[in-house]
CSV table of N, CA, C and O in Angstrom, one decimal:
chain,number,residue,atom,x,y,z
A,1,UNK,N,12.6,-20.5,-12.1
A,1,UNK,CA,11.9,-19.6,-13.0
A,1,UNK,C,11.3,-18.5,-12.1
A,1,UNK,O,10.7,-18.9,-11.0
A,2,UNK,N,11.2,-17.0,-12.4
A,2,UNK,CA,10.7,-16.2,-11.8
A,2,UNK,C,9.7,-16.1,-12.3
A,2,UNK,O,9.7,-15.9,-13.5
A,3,UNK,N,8.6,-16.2,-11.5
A,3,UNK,CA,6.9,-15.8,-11.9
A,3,UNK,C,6.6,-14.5,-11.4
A,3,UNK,O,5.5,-14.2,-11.9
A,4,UNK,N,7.0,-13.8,-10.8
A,4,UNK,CA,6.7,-12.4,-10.1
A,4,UNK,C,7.3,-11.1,-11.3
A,4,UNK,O,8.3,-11.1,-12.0
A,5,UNK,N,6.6,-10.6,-11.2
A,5,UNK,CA,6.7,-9.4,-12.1
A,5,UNK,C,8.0,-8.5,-11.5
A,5,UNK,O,8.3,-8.3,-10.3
A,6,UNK,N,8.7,-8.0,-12.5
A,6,UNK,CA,9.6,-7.1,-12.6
A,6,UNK,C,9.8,-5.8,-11.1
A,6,UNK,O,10.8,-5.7,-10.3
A,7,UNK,N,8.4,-5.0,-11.2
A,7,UNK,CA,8.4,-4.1,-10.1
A,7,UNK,C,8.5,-5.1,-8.5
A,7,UNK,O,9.2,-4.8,-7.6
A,8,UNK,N,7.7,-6.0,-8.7
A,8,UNK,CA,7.4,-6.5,-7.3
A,8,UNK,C,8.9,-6.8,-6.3
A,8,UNK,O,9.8,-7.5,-6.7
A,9,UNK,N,9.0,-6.3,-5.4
A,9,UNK,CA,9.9,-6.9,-4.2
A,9,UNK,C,9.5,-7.8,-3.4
A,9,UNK,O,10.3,-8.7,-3.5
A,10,UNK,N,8.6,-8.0,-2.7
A,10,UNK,CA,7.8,-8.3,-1.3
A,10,UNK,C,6.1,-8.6,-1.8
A,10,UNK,O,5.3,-7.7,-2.2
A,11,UNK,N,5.8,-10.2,-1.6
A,11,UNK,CA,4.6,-9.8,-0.9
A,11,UNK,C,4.1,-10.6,-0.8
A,11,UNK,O,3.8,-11.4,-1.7
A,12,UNK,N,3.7,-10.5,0.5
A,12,UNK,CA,2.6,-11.1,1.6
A,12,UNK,C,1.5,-11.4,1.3
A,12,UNK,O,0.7,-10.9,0.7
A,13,UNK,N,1.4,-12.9,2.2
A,13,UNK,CA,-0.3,-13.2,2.2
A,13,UNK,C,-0.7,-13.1,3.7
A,13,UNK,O,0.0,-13.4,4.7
A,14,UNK,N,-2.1,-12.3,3.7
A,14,UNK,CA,-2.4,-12.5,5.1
A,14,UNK,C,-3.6,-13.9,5.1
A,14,UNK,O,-4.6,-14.2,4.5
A,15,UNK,N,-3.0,-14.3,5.8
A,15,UNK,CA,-3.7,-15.9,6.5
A,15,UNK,C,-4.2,-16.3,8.2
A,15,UNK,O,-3.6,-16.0,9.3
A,16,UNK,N,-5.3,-16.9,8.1
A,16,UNK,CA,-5.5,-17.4,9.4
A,16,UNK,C,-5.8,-18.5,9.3
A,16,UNK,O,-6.5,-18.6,8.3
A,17,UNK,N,-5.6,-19.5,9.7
A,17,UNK,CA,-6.0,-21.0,9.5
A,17,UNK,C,-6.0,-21.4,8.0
A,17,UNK,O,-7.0,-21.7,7.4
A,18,UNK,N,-4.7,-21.5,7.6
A,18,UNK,CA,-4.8,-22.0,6.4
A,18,UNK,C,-5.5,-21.4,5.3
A,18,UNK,O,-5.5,-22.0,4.3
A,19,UNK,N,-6.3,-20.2,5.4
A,19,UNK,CA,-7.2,-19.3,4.6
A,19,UNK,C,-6.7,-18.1,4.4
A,19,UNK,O,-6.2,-17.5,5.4
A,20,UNK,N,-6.8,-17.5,3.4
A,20,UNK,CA,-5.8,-16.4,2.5
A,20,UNK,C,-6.9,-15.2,2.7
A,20,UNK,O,-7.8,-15.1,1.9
A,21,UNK,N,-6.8,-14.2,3.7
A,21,UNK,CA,-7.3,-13.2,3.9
A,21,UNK,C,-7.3,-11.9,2.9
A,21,UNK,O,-8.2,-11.2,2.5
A,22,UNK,N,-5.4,-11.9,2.6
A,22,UNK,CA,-5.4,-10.7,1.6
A,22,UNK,C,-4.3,-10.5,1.8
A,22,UNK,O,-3.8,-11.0,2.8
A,23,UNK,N,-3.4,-9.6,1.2
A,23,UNK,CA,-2.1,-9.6,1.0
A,23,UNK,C,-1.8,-8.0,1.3
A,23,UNK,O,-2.5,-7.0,1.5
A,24,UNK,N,-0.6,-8.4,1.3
A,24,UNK,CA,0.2,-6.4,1.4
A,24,UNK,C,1.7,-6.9,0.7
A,24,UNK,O,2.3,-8.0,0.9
A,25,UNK,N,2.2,-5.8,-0.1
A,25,UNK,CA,3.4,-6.2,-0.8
A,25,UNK,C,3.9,-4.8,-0.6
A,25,UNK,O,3.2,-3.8,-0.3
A,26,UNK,N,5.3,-4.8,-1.0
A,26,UNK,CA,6.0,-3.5,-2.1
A,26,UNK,C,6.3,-3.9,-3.4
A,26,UNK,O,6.3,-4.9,-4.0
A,27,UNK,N,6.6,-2.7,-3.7
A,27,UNK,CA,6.7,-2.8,-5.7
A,27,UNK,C,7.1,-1.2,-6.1
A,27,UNK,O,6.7,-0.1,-6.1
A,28,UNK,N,8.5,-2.1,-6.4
A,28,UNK,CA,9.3,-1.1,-6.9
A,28,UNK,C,8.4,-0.2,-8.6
A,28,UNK,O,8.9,-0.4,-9.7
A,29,UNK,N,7.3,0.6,-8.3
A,29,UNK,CA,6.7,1.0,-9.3
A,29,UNK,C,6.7,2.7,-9.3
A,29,UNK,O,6.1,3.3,-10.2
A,30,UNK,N,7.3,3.5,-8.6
A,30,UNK,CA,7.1,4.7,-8.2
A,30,UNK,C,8.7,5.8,-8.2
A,30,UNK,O,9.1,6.8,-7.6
A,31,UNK,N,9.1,4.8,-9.3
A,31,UNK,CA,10.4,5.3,-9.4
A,31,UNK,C,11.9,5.5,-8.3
A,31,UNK,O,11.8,5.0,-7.2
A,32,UNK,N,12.8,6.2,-8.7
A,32,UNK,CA,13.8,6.0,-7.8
A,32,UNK,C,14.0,6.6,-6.8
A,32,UNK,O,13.8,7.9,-6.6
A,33,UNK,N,14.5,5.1,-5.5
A,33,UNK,CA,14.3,6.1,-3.9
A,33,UNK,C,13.0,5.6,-3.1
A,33,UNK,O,12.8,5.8,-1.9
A,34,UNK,N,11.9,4.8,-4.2
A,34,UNK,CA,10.4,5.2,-3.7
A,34,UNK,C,10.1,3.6,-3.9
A,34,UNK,O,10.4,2.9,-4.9
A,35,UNK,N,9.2,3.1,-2.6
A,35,UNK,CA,8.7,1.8,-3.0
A,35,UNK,C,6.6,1.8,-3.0
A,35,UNK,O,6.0,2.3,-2.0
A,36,UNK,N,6.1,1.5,-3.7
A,36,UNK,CA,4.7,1.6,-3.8
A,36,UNK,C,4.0,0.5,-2.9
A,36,UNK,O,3.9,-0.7,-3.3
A,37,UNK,N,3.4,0.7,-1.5
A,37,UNK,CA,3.2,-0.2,-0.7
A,37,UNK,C,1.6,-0.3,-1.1
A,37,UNK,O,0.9,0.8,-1.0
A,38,UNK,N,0.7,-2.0,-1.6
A,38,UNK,CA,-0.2,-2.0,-1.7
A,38,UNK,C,-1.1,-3.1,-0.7
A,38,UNK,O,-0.6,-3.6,0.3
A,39,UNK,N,-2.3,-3.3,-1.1
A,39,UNK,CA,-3.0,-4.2,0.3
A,39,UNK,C,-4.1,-4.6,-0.2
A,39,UNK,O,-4.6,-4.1,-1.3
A,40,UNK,N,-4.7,-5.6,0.5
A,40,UNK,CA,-5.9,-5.6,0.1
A,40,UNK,C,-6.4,-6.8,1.3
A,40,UNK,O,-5.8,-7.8,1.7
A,41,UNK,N,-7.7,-6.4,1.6
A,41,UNK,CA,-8.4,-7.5,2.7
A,41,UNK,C,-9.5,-8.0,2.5
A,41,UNK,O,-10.2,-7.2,2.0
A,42,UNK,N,-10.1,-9.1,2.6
A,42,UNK,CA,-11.4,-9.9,2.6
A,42,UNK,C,-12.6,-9.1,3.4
A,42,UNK,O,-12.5,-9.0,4.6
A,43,UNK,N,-13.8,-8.5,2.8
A,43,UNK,CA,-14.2,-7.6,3.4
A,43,UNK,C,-14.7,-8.2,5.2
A,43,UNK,O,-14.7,-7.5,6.2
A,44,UNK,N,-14.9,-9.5,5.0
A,44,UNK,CA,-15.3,-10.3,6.5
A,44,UNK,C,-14.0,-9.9,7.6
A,44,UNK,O,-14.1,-10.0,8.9
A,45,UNK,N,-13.0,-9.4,7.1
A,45,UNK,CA,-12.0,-9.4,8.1
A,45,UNK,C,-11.4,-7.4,8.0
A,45,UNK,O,-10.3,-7.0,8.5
A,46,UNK,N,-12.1,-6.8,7.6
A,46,UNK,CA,-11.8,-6.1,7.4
A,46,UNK,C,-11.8,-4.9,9.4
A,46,UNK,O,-12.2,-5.7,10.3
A,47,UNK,N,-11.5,-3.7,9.9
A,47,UNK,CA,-11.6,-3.2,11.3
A,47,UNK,C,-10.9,-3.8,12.2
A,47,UNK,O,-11.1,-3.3,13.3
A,48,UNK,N,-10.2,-4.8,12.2
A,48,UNK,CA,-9.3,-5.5,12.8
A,48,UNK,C,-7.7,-5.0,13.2
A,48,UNK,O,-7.0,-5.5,14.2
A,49,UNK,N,-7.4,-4.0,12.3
A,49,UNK,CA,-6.1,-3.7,12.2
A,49,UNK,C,-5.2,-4.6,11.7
A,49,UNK,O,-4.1,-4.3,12.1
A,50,UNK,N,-5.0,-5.6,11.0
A,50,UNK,CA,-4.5,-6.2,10.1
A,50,UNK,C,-3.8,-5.7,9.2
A,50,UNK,O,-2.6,-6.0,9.1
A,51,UNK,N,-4.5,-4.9,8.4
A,51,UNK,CA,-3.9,-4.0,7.2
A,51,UNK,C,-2.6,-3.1,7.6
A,51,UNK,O,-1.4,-3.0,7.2
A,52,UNK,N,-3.6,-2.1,9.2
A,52,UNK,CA,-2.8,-1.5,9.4
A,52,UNK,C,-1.1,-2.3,9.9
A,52,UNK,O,-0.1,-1.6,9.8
A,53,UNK,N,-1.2,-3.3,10.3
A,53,UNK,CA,-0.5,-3.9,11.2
A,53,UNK,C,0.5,-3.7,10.2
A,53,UNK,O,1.4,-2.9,10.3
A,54,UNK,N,0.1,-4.8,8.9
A,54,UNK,CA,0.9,-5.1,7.7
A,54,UNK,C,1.6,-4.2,7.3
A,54,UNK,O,2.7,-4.5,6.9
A,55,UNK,N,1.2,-3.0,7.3
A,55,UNK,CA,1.3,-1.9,6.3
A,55,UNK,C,3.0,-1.3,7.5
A,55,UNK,O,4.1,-0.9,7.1
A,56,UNK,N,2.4,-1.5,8.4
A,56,UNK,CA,3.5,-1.0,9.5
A,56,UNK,C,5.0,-1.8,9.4
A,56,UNK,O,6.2,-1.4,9.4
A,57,UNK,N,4.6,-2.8,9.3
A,57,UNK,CA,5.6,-4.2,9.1
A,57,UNK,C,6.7,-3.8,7.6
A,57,UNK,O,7.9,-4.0,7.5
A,58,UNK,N,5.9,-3.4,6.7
A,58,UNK,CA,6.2,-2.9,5.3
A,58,UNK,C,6.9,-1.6,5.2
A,58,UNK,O,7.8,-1.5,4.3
A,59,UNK,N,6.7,-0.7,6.0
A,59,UNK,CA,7.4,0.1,6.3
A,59,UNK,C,8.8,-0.3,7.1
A,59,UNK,O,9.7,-0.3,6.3
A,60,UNK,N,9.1,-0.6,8.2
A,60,UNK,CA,10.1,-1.2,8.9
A,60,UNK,C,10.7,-2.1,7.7
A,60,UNK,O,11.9,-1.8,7.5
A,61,UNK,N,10.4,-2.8,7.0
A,61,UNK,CA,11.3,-3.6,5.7
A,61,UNK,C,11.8,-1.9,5.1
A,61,UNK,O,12.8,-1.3,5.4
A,62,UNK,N,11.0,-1.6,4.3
A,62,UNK,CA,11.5,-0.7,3.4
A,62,UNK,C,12.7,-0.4,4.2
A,62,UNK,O,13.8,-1.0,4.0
A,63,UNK,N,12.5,0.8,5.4
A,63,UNK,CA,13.7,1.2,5.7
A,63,UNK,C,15.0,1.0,6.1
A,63,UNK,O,15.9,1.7,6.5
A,64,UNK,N,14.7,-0.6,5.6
A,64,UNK,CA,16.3,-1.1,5.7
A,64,UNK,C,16.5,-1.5,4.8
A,64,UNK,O,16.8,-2.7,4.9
A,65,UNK,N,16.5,-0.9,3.4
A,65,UNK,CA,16.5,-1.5,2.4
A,65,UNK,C,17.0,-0.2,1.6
A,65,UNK,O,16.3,0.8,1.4
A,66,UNK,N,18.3,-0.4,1.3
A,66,UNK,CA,19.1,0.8,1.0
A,66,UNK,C,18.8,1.2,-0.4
A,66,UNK,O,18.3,0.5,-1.2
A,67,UNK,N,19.2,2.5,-0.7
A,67,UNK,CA,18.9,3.5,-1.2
A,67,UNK,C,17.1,3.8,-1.9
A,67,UNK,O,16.7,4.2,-3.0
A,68,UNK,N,16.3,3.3,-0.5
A,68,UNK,CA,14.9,3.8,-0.2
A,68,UNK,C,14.6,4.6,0.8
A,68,UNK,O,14.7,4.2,2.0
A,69,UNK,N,14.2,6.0,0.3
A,69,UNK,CA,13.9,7.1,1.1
A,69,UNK,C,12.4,7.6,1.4
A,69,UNK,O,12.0,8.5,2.2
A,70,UNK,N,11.6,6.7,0.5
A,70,UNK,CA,10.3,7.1,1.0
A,70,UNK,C,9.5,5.7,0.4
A,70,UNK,O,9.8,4.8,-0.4
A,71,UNK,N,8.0,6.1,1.2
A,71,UNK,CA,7.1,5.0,0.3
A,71,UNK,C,5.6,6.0,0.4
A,71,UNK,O,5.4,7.1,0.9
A,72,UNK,N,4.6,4.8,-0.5
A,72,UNK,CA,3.6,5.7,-1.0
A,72,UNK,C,2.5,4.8,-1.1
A,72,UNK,O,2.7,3.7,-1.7
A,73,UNK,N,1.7,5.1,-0.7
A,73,UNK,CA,0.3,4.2,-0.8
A,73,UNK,C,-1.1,5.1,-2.3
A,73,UNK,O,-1.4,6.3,-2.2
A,74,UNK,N,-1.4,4.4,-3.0
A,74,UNK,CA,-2.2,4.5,-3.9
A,74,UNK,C,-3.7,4.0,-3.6
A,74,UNK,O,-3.9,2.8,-3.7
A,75,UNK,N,-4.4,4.7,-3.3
A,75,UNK,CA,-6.2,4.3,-3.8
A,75,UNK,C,-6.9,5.0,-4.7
A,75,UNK,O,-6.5,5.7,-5.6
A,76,UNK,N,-8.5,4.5,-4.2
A,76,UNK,CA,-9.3,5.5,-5.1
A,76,UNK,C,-9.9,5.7,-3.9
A,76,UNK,O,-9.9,5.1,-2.9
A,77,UNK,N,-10.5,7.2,-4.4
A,77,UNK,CA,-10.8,8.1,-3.4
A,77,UNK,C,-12.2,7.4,-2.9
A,77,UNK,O,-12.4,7.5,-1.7
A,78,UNK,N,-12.9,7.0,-3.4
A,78,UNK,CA,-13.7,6.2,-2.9
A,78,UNK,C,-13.8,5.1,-1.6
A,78,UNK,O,-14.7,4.8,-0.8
A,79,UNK,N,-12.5,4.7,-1.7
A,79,UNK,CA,-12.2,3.6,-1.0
A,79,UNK,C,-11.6,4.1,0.8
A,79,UNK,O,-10.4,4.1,1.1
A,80,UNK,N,-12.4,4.4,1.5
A,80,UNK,CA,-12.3,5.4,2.5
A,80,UNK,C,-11.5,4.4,3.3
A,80,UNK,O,-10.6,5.0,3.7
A,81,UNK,N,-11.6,3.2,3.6
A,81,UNK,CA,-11.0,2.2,4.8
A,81,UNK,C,-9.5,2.3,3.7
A,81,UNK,O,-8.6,2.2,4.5
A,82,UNK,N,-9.0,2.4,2.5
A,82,UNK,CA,-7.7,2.4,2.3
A,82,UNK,C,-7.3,3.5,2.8
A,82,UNK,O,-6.1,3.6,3.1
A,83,UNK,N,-7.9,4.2,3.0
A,83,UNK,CA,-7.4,5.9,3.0
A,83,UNK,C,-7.1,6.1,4.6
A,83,UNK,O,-6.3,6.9,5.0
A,84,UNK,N,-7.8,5.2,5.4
A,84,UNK,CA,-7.5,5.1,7.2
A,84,UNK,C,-6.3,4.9,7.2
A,84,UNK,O,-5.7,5.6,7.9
A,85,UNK,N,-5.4,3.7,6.3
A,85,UNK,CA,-4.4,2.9,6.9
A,85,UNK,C,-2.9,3.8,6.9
A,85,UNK,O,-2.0,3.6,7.7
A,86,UNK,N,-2.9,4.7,5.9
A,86,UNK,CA,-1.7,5.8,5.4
A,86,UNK,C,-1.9,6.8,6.7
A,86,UNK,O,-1.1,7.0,7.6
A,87,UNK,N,-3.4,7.4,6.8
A,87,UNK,CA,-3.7,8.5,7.8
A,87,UNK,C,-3.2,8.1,9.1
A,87,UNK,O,-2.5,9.0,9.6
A,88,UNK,N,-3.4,6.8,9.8
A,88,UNK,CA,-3.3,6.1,10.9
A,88,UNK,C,-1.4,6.1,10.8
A,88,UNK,O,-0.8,6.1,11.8
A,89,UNK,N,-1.1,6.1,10.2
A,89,UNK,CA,0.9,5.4,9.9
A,89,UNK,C,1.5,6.5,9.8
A,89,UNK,O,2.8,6.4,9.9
A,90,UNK,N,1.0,8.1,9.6
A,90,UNK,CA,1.7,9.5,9.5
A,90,UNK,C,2.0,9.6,8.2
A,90,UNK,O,3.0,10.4,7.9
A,91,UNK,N,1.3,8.9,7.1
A,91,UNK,CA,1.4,9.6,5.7
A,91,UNK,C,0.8,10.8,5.7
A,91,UNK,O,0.0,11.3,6.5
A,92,UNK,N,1.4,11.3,4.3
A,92,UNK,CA,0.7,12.7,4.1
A,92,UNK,C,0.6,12.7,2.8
A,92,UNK,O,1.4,12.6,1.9
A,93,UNK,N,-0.9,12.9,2.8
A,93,UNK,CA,-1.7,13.2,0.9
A,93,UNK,C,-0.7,13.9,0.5
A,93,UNK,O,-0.1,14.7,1.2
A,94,UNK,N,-0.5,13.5,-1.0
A,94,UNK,CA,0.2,14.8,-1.6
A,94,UNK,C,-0.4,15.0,-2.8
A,94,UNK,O,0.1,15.8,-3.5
A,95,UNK,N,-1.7,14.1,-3.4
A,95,UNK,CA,-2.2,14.3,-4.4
A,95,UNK,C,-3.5,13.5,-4.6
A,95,UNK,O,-3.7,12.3,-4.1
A,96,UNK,N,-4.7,14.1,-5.6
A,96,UNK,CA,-5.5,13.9,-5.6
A,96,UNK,C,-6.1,13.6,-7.6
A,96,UNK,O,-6.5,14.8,-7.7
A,97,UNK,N,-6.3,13.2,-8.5
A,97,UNK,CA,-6.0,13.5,-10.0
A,97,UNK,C,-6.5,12.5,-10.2
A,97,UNK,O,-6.4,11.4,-9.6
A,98,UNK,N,-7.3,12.9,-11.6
A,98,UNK,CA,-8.2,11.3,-12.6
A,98,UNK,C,-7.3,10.4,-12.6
A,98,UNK,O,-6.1,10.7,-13.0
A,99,UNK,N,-7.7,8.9,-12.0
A,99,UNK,CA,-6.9,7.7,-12.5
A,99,UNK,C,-7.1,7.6,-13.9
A,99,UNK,O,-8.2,7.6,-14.6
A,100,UNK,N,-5.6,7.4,-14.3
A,100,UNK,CA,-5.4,6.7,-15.5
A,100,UNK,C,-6.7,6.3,-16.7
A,100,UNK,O,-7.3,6.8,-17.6
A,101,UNK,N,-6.6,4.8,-15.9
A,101,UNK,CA,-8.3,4.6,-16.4
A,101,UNK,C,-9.4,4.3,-16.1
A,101,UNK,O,-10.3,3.6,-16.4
A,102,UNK,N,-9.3,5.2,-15.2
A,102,UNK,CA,-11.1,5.6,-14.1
A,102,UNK,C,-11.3,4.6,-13.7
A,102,UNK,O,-10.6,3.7,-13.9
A,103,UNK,N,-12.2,4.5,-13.2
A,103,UNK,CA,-13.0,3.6,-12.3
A,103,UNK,C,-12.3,2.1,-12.5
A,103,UNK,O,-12.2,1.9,-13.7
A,104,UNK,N,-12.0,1.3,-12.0
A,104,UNK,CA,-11.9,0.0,-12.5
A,104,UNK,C,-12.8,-1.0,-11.8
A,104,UNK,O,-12.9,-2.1,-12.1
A,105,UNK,N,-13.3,-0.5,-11.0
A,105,UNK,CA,-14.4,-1.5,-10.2
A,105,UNK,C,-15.9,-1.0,-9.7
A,105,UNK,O,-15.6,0.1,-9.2
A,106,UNK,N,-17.0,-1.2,-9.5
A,106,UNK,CA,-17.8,-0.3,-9.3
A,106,UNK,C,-18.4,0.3,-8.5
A,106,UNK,O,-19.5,0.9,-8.5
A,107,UNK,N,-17.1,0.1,-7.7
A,107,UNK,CA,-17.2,0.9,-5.8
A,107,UNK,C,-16.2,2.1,-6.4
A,107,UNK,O,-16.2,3.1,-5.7
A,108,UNK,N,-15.6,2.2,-7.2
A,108,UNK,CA,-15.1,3.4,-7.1
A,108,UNK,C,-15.1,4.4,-7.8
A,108,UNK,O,-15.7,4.1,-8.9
A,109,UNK,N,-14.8,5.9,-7.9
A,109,UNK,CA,-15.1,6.9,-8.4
A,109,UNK,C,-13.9,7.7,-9.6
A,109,UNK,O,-14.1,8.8,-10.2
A,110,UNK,N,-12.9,7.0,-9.9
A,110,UNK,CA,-11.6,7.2,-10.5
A,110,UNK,C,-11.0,8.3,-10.3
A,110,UNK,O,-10.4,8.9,-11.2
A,111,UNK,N,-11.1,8.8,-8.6
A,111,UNK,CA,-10.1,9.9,-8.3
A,111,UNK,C,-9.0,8.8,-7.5
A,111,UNK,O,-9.4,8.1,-6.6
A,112,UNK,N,-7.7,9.0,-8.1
A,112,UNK,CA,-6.4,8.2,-7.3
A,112,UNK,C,-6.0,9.3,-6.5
A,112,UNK,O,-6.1,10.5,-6.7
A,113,UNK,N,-5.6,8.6,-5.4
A,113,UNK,CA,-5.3,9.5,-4.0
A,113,UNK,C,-4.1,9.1,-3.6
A,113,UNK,O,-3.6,8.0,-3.3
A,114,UNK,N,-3.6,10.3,-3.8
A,114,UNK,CA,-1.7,9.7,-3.1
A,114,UNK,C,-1.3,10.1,-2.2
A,114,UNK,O,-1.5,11.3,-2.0
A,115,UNK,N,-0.4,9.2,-1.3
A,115,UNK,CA,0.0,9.1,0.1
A,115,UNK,C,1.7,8.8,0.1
A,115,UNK,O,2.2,7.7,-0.1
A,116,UNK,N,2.6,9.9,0.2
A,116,UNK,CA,3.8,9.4,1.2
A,116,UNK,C,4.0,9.8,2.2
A,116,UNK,O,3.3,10.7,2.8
A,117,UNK,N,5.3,9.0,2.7
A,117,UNK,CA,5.9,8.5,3.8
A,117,UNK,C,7.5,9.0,3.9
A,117,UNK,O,8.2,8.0,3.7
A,118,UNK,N,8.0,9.7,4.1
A,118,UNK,CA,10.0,9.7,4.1
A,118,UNK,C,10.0,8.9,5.0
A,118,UNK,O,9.3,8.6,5.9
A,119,UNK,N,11.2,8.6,4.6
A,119,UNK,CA,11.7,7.4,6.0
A,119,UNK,C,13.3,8.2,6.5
A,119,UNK,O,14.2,8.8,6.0
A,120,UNK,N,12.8,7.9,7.7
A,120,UNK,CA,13.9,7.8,8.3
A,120,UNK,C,15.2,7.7,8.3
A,120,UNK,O,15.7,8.5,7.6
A,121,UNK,N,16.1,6.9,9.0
A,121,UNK,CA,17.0,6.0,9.2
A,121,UNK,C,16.2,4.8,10.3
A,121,UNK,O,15.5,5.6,11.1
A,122,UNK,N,15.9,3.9,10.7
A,122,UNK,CA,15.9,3.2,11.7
A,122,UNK,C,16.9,3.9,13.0
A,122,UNK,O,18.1,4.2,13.0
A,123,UNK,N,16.2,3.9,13.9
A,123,UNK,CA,16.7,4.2,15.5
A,123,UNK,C,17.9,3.0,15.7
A,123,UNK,O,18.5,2.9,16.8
């Protein structure tokens, strides 16, 4: 039986000692060519480079995963430590626009901020 939703490809738990820190996946949600790379960390573990690590790791998959030419990271603009991890990896904003349905938590401001990536070929 598949329990994983349709879009989902990939995704990770980050763990240390048997304890579930926070995850990073792809998800085929951003149409054709494009994989939507998302994340999330336990705020106690958060400045570590973890995410970024992940996020790097997720990339190197994507690009061997044929007929995928870019990926794209989604936040709210509020959320400044997601917004390091794309800046840090050589994404480039390409858009700024009211989420959907605004705010969904109460750290954030309901501006979605978008980030791709072209890939390559692998060296």
């Amino acid at each position: 039986m598949d329990i994983a939703p349709p879009e989902l490809l990939y995704m990770y738990a980050l763990t240390a000692g048997g304890a579930v820190l926070g995850s990073c996946g792809l998800m085929r949600r951003i149409g054709p060519g494009g994989l939507e790379i998302g994340y999330w960390i336990h705020p106690g573990w958060t400045g570590r480079g973890l995410v970024t690590r992940s996020v790097g790791a997720l990339i190197t998959a994507a690009r061997a995963l044929p007929g995928v030419d870019h990926v794209a990271v989604h936040h709210d603009e509020a959320n400044t430590a997601s917004a390091a991890v794309p800046r840090r990896l050589g994404f480039t904003e390409i858009s700024r626009n009211p989420a959907e349905d605004g705010p969904v938590t109460p750290g954030e401001n309901g501006v979605e901020v978008v980030w791709r990536l072209d890939l390559a070929p692998a060296p």
